[in-house]
């Protein structure tokens, strides 16, 4: 299994976004890496659903500004 996976509920968010065409594979991995950064800063061993949601929100916000 994926060594660098987030919590199951967090991964489900990413897979749903990917399946619906709202995320590219590249964005999927970038958001997951960002979620890992949030988890590390908070001292957690694994990204949570909130970490992934925060990453998705940042991506949406940055995409609007382009």
PDB file of C-alpha atoms in Angstrom:
ATOM      1  CA  UNK A   1       0.000   0.000   0.000  1.00  0.00           C
ATOM      2  CA  UNK A   2       0.987   3.594  -0.493  1.00  0.00           C
ATOM      3  CA  UNK A   3       3.591   4.589   2.059  1.00  0.00           C
ATOM      4  CA  UNK A   4       2.822   8.273   1.640  1.00  0.00           C
ATOM      5  CA  UNK A   5      -0.969   8.165   1.678  1.00  0.00           C
ATOM      6  CA  UNK A   6      -3.081  10.489   3.725  1.00  0.00           C
ATOM      7  CA  UNK A   7      -5.971   9.310   5.888  1.00  0.00           C
ATOM      8  CA  UNK A   8      -8.534   7.303   3.917  1.00  0.00           C
ATOM      9  CA  UNK A   9     -11.142  10.089   4.014  1.00  0.00           C
ATOM     10  CA  UNK A  10      -8.533  12.548   2.744  1.00  0.00           C
ATOM     11  CA  UNK A  11      -7.501  10.268  -0.124  1.00  0.00           C
ATOM     12  CA  UNK A  12     -11.171   9.827  -1.037  1.00  0.00           C
ATOM     13  CA  UNK A  13     -11.465  13.588  -1.517  1.00  0.00           C
ATOM     14  CA  UNK A  14      -8.518  13.577  -3.909  1.00  0.00           C
ATOM     15  CA  UNK A  15      -9.715  10.534  -5.840  1.00  0.00           C
ATOM     16  CA  UNK A  16     -13.216  12.010  -6.160  1.00  0.00           C
ATOM     17  CA  UNK A  17     -11.791  15.288  -7.490  1.00  0.00           C
ATOM     18  CA  UNK A  18      -9.605  13.347  -9.923  1.00  0.00           C
ATOM     19  CA  UNK A  19     -12.480  11.141 -11.118  1.00  0.00           C
ATOM     20  CA  UNK A  20     -14.696  14.185 -11.691  1.00  0.00           C
ATOM     21  CA  UNK A  21     -12.002  15.852 -13.794  1.00  0.00           C
ATOM     22  CA  UNK A  22     -11.468  18.715 -11.364  1.00  0.00           C
ATOM     23  CA  UNK A  23      -7.865  17.695 -10.700  1.00  0.00           C
ATOM     24  CA  UNK A  24      -5.102  16.531 -12.961  1.00  0.00           C
ATOM     25  CA  UNK A  25      -2.738  13.804 -11.798  1.00  0.00           C
ATOM     26  CA  UNK A  26      -0.102  16.488 -11.307  1.00  0.00           C
ATOM     27  CA  UNK A  27      -2.433  18.581  -9.114  1.00  0.00           C
ATOM     28  CA  UNK A  28      -3.392  15.450  -7.156  1.00  0.00           C
ATOM     29  CA  UNK A  29       0.237  14.868  -6.212  1.00  0.00           C
ATOM     30  CA  UNK A  30       0.970  18.531  -5.548  1.00  0.00           C
ATOM     31  CA  UNK A  31      -2.000  18.803  -3.181  1.00  0.00           C
ATOM     32  CA  UNK A  32      -0.968  15.591  -1.436  1.00  0.00           C
ATOM     33  CA  UNK A  33       2.568  16.953  -0.937  1.00  0.00           C
ATOM     34  CA  UNK A  34       1.117  20.197   0.400  1.00  0.00           C
ATOM     35  CA  UNK A  35      -1.110  18.233   2.790  1.00  0.00           C
ATOM     36  CA  UNK A  36       1.989  16.415   4.046  1.00  0.00           C
ATOM     37  CA  UNK A  37       3.585  19.799   4.757  1.00  0.00           C
ATOM     38  CA  UNK A  38       0.531  20.900   6.743  1.00  0.00           C
ATOM     39  CA  UNK A  39       0.569  17.630   8.702  1.00  0.00           C
ATOM     40  CA  UNK A  40       4.302  17.933   9.407  1.00  0.00           C
ATOM     41  CA  UNK A  41       3.894  21.500  10.659  1.00  0.00           C
ATOM     42  CA  UNK A  42       1.083  20.356  12.966  1.00  0.00           C
ATOM     43  CA  UNK A  43       3.136  17.416  14.249  1.00  0.00           C
ATOM     44  CA  UNK A  44       0.840  14.758  12.794  1.00  0.00           C
ATOM     45  CA  UNK A  45       2.106  11.476  11.359  1.00  0.00           C
ATOM     46  CA  UNK A  46      -0.280  11.533   8.400  1.00  0.00           C
ATOM     47  CA  UNK A  47      -2.265  14.214   6.550  1.00  0.00           C
ATOM     48  CA  UNK A  48      -5.854  14.539   7.673  1.00  0.00           C
ATOM     49  CA  UNK A  49      -8.978  15.282   5.692  1.00  0.00           C
ATOM     50  CA  UNK A  50      -8.630  18.913   6.785  1.00  0.00           C
ATOM     51  CA  UNK A  51      -5.044  19.076   5.461  1.00  0.00           C
ATOM     52  CA  UNK A  52      -6.179  17.850   2.047  1.00  0.00           C
ATOM     53  CA  UNK A  53      -9.200  20.172   2.019  1.00  0.00           C
ATOM     54  CA  UNK A  54      -6.883  23.074   2.799  1.00  0.00           C
ATOM     55  CA  UNK A  55      -4.626  22.070  -0.090  1.00  0.00           C
ATOM     56  CA  UNK A  56      -7.583  21.802  -2.493  1.00  0.00           C
ATOM     57  CA  UNK A  57      -8.824  25.224  -1.381  1.00  0.00           C
ATOM     58  CA  UNK A  58      -5.387  26.747  -1.958  1.00  0.00           C
ATOM     59  CA  UNK A  59      -5.258  25.248  -5.450  1.00  0.00           C
ATOM     60  CA  UNK A  60      -8.705  26.638  -6.295  1.00  0.00           C
ATOM     61  CA  UNK A  61      -7.774  30.062  -4.926  1.00  0.00           C
ATOM     62  CA  UNK A  62      -4.484  30.162  -6.839  1.00  0.00           C
ATOM     63  CA  UNK A  63      -6.168  29.009 -10.067  1.00  0.00           C
ATOM     64  CA  UNK A  64      -8.653  31.917  -9.799  1.00  0.00           C
ATOM     65  CA  UNK A  65      -5.800  34.398  -9.532  1.00  0.00           C
ATOM     66  CA  UNK A  66      -4.140  33.251 -12.760  1.00  0.00           C
TER      67      UNK A  66
END
